[in-house]
Tab-separated table of C-alpha atoms in Angstrom:
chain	number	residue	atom	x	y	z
A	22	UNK	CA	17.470	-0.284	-19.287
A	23	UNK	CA	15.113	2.218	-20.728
A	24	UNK	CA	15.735	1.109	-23.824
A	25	UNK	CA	15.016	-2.075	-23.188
A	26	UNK	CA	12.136	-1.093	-21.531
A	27	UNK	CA	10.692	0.833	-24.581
A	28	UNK	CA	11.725	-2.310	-26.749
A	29	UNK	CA	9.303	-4.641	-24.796
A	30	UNK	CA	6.845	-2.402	-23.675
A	31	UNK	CA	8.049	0.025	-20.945
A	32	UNK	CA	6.022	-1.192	-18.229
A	33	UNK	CA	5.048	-4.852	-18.949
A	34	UNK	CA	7.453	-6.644	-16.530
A	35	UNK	CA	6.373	-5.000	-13.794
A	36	UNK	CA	2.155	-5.998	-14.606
A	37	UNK	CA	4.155	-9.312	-15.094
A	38	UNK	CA	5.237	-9.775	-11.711
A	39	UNK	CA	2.771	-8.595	-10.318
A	40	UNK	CA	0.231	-11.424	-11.858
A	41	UNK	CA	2.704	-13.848	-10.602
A	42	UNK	CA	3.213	-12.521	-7.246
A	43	UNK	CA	-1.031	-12.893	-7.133
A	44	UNK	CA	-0.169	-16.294	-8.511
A	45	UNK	CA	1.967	-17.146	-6.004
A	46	UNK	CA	0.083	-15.669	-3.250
A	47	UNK	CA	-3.151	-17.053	-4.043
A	48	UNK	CA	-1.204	-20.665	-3.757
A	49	UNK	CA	0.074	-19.812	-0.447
A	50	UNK	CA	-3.502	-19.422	1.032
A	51	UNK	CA	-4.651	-22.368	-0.954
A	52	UNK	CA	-1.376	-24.697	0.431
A	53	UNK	CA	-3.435	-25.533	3.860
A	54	UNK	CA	-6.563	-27.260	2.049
A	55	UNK	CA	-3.869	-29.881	0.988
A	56	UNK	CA	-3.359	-31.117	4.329
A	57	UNK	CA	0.228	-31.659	3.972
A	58	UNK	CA	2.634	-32.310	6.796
A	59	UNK	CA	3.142	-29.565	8.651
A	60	UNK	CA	6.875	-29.699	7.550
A	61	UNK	CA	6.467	-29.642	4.290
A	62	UNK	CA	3.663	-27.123	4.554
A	63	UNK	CA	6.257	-24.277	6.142
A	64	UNK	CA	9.106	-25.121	3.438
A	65	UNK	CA	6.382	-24.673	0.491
A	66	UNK	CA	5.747	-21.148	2.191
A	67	UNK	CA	9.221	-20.242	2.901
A	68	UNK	CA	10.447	-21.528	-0.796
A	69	UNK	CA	8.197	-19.510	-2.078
A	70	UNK	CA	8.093	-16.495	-0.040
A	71	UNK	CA	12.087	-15.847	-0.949
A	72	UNK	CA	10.297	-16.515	-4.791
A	73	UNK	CA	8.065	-13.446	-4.072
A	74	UNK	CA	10.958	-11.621	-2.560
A	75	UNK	CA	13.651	-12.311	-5.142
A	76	UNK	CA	11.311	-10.910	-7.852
A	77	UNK	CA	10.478	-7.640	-6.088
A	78	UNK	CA	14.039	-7.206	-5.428
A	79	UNK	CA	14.608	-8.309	-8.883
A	80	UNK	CA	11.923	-6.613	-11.243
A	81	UNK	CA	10.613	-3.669	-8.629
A	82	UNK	CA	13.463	-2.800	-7.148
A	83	UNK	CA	15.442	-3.324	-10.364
A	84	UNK	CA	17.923	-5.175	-8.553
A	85	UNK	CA	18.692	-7.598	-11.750
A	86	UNK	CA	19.868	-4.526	-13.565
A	87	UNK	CA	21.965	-2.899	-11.078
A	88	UNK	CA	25.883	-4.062	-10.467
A	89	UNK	CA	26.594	-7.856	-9.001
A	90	UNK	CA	28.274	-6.375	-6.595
A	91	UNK	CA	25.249	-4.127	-5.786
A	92	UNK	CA	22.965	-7.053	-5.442
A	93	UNK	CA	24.881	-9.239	-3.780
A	94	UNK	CA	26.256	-7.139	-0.867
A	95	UNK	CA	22.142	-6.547	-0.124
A	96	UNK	CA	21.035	-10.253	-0.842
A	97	UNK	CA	23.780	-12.219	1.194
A	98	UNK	CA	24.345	-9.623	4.359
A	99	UNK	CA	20.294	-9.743	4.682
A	100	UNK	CA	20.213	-13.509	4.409
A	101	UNK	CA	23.371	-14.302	6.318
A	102	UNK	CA	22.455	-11.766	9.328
A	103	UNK	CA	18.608	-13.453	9.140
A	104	UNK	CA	19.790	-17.457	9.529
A	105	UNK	CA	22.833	-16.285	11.678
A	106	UNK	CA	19.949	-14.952	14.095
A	107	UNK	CA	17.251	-17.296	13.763
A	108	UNK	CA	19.872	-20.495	14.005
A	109	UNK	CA	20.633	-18.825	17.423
A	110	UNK	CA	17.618	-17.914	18.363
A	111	UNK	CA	15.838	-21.726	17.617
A	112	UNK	CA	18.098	-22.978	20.357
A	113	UNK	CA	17.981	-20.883	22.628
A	114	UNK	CA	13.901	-20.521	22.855
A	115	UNK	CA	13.230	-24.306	23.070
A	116	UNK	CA	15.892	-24.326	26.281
A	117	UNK	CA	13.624	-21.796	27.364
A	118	UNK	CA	10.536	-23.433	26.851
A	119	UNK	CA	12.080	-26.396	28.137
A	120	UNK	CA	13.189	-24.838	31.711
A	121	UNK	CA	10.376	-23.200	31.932
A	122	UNK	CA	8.093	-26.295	31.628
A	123	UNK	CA	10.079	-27.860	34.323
A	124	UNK	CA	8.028	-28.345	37.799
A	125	UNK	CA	8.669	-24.989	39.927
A	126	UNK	CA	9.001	-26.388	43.361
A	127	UNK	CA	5.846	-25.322	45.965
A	128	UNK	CA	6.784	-22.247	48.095
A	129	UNK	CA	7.622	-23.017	51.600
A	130	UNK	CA	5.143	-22.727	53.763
A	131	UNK	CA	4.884	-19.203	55.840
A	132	UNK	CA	6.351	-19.816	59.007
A	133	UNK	CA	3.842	-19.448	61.870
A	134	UNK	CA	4.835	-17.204	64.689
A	135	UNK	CA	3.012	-17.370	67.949
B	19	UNK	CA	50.292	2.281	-4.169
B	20	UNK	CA	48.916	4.458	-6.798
B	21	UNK	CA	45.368	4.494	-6.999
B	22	UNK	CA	45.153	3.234	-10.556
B	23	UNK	CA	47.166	0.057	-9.256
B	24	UNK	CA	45.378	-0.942	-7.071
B	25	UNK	CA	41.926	-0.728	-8.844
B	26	UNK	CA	43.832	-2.490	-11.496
B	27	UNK	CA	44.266	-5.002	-9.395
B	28	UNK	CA	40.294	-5.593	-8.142
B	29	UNK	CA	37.679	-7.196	-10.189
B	30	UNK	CA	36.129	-4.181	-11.998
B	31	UNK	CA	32.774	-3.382	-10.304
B	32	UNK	CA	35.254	-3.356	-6.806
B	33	UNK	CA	38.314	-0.931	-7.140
B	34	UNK	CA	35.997	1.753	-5.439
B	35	UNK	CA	36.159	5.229	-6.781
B	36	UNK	CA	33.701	7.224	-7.430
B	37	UNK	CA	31.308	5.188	-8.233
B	38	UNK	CA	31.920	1.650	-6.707
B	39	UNK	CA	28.396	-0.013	-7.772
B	40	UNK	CA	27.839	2.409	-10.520
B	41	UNK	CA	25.025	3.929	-8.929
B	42	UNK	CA	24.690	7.602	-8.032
B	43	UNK	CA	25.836	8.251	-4.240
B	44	UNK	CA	21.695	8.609	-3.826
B	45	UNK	CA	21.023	5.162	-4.787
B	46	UNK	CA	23.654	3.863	-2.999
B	47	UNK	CA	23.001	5.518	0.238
B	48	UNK	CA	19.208	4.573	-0.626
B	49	UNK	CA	20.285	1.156	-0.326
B	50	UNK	CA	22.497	1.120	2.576
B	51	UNK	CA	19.254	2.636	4.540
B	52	UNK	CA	17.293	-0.479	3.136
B	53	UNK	CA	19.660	-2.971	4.464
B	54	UNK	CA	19.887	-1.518	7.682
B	55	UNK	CA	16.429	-1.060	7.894
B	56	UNK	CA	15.809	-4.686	6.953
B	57	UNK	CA	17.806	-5.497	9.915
B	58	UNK	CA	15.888	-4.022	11.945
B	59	UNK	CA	12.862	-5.861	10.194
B	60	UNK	CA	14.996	-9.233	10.808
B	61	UNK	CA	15.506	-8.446	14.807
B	62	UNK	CA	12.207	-8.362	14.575
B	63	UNK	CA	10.971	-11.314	12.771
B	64	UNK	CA	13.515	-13.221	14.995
B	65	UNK	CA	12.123	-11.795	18.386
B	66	UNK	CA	8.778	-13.006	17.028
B	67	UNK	CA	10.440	-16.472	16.907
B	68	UNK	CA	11.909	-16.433	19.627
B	69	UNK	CA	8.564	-15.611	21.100
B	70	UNK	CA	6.607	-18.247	19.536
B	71	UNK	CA	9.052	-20.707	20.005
B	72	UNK	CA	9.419	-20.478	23.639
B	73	UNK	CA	6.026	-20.040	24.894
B	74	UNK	CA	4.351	-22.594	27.048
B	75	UNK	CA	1.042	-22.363	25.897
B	76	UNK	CA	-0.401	-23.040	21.841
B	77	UNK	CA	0.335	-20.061	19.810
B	78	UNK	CA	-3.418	-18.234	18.654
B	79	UNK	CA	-4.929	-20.456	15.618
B	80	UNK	CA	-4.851	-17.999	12.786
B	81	UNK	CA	-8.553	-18.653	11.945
B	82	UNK	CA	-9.608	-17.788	15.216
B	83	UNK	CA	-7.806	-14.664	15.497
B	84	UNK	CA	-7.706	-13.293	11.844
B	85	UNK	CA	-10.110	-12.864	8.981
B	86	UNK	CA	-8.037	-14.602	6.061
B	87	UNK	CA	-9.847	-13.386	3.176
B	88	UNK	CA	-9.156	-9.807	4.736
B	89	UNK	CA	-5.178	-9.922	5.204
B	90	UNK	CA	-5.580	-11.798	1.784
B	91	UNK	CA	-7.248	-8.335	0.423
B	92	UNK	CA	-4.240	-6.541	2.209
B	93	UNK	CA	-1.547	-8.121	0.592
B	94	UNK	CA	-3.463	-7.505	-2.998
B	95	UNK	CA	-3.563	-3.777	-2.335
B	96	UNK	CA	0.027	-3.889	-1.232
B	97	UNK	CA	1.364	-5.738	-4.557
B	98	UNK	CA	-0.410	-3.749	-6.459
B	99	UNK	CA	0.325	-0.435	-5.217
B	100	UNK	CA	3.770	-1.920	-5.855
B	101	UNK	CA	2.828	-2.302	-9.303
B	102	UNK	CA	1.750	1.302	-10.025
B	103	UNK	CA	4.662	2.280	-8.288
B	104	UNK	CA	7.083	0.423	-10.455
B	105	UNK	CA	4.878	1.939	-13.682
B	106	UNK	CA	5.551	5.688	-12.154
B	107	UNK	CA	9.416	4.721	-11.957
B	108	UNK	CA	9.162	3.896	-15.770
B	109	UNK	CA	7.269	6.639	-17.046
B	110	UNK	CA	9.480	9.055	-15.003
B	111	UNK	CA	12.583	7.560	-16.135
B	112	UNK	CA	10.790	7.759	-20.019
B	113	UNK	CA	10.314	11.458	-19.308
B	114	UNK	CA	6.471	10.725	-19.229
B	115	UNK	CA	5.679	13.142	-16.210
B	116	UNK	CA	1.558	12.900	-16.789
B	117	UNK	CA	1.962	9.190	-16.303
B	118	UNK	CA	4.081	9.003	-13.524
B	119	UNK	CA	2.291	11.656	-11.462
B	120	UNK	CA	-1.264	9.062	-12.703
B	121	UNK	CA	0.339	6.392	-11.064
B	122	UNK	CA	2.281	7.605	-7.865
B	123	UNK	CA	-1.465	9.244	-7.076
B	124	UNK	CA	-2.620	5.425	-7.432
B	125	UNK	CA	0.385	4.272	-5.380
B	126	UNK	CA	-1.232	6.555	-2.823
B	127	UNK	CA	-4.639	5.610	-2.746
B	128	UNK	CA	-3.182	1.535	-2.693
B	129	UNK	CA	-0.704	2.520	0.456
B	130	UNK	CA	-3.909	4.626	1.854
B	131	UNK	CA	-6.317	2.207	1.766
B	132	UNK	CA	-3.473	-0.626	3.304
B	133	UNK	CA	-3.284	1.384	6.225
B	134	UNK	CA	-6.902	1.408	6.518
B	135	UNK	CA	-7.710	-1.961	6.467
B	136	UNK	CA	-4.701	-2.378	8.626
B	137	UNK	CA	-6.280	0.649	11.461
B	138	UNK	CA	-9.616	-1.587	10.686
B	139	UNK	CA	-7.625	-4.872	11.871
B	140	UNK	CA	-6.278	-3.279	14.987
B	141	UNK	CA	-9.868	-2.078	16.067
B	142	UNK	CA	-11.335	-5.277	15.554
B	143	UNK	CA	-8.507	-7.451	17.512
B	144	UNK	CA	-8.003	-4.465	20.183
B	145	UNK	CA	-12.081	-4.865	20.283
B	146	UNK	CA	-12.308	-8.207	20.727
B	147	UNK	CA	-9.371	-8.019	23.878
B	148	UNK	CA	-5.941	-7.889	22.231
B	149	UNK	CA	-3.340	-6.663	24.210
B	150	UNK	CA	0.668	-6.204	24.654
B	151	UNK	CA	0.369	-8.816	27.469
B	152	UNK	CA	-2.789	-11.023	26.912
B	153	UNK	CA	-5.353	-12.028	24.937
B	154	UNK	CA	-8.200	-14.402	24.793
B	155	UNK	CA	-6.670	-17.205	22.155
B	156	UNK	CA	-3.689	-18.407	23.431
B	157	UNK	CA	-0.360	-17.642	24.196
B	158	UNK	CA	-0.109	-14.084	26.216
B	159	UNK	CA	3.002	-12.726	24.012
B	160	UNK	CA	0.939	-13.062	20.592
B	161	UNK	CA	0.221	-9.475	21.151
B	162	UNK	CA	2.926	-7.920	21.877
B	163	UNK	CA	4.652	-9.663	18.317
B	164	UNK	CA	1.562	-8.931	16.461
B	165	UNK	CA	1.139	-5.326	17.810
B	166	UNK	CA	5.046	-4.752	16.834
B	167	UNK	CA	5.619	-6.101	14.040
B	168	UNK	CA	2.523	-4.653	12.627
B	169	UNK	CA	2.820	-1.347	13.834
B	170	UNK	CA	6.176	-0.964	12.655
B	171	UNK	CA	5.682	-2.135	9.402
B	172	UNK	CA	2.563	0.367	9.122
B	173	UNK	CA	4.920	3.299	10.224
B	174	UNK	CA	6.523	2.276	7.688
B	175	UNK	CA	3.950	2.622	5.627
B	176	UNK	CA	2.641	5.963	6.398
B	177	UNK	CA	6.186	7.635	6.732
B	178	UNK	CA	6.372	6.030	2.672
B	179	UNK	CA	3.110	7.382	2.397
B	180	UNK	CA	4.160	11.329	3.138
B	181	UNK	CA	7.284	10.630	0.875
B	182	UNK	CA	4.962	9.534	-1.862
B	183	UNK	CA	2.780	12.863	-1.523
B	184	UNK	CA	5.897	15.102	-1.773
B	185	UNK	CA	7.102	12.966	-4.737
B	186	UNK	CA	3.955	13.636	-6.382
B	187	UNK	CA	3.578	17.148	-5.713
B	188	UNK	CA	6.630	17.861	-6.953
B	189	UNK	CA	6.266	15.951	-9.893
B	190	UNK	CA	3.328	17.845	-10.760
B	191	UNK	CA	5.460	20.719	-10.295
B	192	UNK	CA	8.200	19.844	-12.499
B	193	UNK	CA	10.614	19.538	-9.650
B	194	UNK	CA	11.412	15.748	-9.277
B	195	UNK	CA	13.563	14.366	-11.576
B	196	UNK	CA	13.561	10.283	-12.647
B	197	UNK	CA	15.968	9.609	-9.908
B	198	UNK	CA	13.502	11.052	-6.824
B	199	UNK	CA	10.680	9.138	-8.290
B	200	UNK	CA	13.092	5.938	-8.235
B	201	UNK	CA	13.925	6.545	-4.700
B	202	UNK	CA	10.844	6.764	-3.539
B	203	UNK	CA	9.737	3.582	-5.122
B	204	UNK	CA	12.726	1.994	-4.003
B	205	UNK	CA	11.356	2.617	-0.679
B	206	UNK	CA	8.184	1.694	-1.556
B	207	UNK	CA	8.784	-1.771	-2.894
B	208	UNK	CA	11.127	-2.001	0.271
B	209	UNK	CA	7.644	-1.689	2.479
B	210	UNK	CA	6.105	-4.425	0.226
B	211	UNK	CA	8.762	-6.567	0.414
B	212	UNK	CA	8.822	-6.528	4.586
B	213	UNK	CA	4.944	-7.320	4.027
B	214	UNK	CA	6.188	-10.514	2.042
B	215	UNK	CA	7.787	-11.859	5.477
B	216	UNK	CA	5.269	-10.605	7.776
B	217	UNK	CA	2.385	-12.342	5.511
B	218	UNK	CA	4.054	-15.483	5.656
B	219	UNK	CA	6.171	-15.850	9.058
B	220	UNK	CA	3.008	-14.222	10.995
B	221	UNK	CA	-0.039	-14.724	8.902
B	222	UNK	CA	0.693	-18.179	7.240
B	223	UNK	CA	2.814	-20.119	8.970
């Protein structure tokens, strides 16, 4: 890798990603002024913050130039474990909401005692 | 079974061994930390959810809560202190110990000045009646996720902020090799990666 790195300009990938993680950034802030559906607003921010993650894993944390297996066994158990919880989680909290909305029934009124 | 067998047997890369994802056991058990500490980030994240998701009243308009522009400037200092970090990692691995001590000192000053702006954020919100249980925009649970979330991703910051400083003092010293300055940024760009989620899952969306 380092002499790669020396090849190309030792440090130019990582001024690289860093203008495109600005780049990608600065279009996240700018995505609201579009007035987009809100659904399509949240999968343009979640496409593209796995972008921003991928190349910080990738290019920072050299990820691209370790072992597959290296990679891999960090990428998939973070992912998996992350949409195993939330696709639990989504359920569960709209039941919530749901029982929670529900009309509570009024207390019973204090007895009166003589 | 012999050893040799059975590795024969695996996809190379997987027959275990001394070195099982060629990486040094440092690296490796570097990474095994980040995973399990991402875990931890991803309980999190999902409590968050689980928090917005089931509240009863609207979750706190961004606008009205947070200054934009300002978590905007944030996230700048925090990608680029992940920059100079990853330009420390080179020169160290290059041998180039003038300007990888430069740049962890700049990595510093980035990770220093994030935590300011972040002990700035707190004031303001804590100021203006933020707290674990209510709040005066909305839903009562936005501050116990935002407190959380926030305040363990800036521990995470400072604690990455006192490895930094002993990096670079004993760079300066002659006493880190390549492979501490790589840890450290591993840890490093792990902090600005966690940021990447909390900007958009918290901030953004």
């Amino acid at each position: 890798m380092a002499e790669a790195a020396k090849a190309h300009g030792p440090y130019r990938i990582y001024w690289i990603t860093w203008g495109i993680l600005l780049v990608i950034t600065v279009a996240m802030l700018a995505a609201e002024k579009f007035h987009l559906p809100r659904i399509f607003l949240v999968l343009f921010l979640l496409v593209f913050m796995l972008v921003k993650a991928t190349m910080i894993g990738g290019n920072f944390m050299h990820l691209r130039y370790e072992q597959r297996n290296l990679a891999v066994i960090v990428a998939v158990g973070l992912l998996v474990t992350s949409v195993i919880l939330f696709s639990f989680i989504t359920p569960e909290s709209l039941s919530v909401r749901a029982r929670r909305s529900e009309p509570v029934a009024a207390p019973a009124a204090p007895a009166h005692h003589p | 079974m012999h050893d040799s067998t059975h590795a024969a047997a695996l996809p190379a890369g997987w027959g275990g061994g001394v070195s099982p994802f060629g990486a040094t056991w440092q690296k490796t058990m570097m990474w095994i930390f980040i995973v399990t500490d991402g875990l931890l980030f991803s309980g999190l994240l999902s409590g968050y959810a689980f928090l917005r998701m089931s509240s009863l009243y609207p979750w706190p308009e961004r606008s009205h809560v947070f200054s934009i522009p300002f978590i905007a400037l944030m996230t700048f200092i925090l990608i680029t202190s992940s920059a100079t970090m990853g330009t420390a990692v080179g020169a160290a691995k290059l041998g180039d110990r003038k300007t990888a001590l430069r740049f962890l000192i700049l990595t510093i000053a980035g990770g220093a000045a994030f935590l300011g702006c972040q002990a700035y954020e707190w004031t303001h919100l804590i100021e203006h009646g933020a707290r674990l249980t209510s709040n005066p925009w909305g839903a009562p649970q936005f501050g116990q996720a935002f407190f959380i979330l926030t305040g363990f991703h800036g521990s995470h910051v400072l604690s990455g902020l006192v490895v930094l400083t002993i990096t670079a003092i004993r760079t300066a010293m002659g006493k880190t090799q390549a492979q501490g300055v790589e840890m450290a940024g591993l840890y490093w760009h792990f902090v600005d990666l966690v940021w990447v989620f909390i900007f958009t899952l918290f901030y953004l969306v």
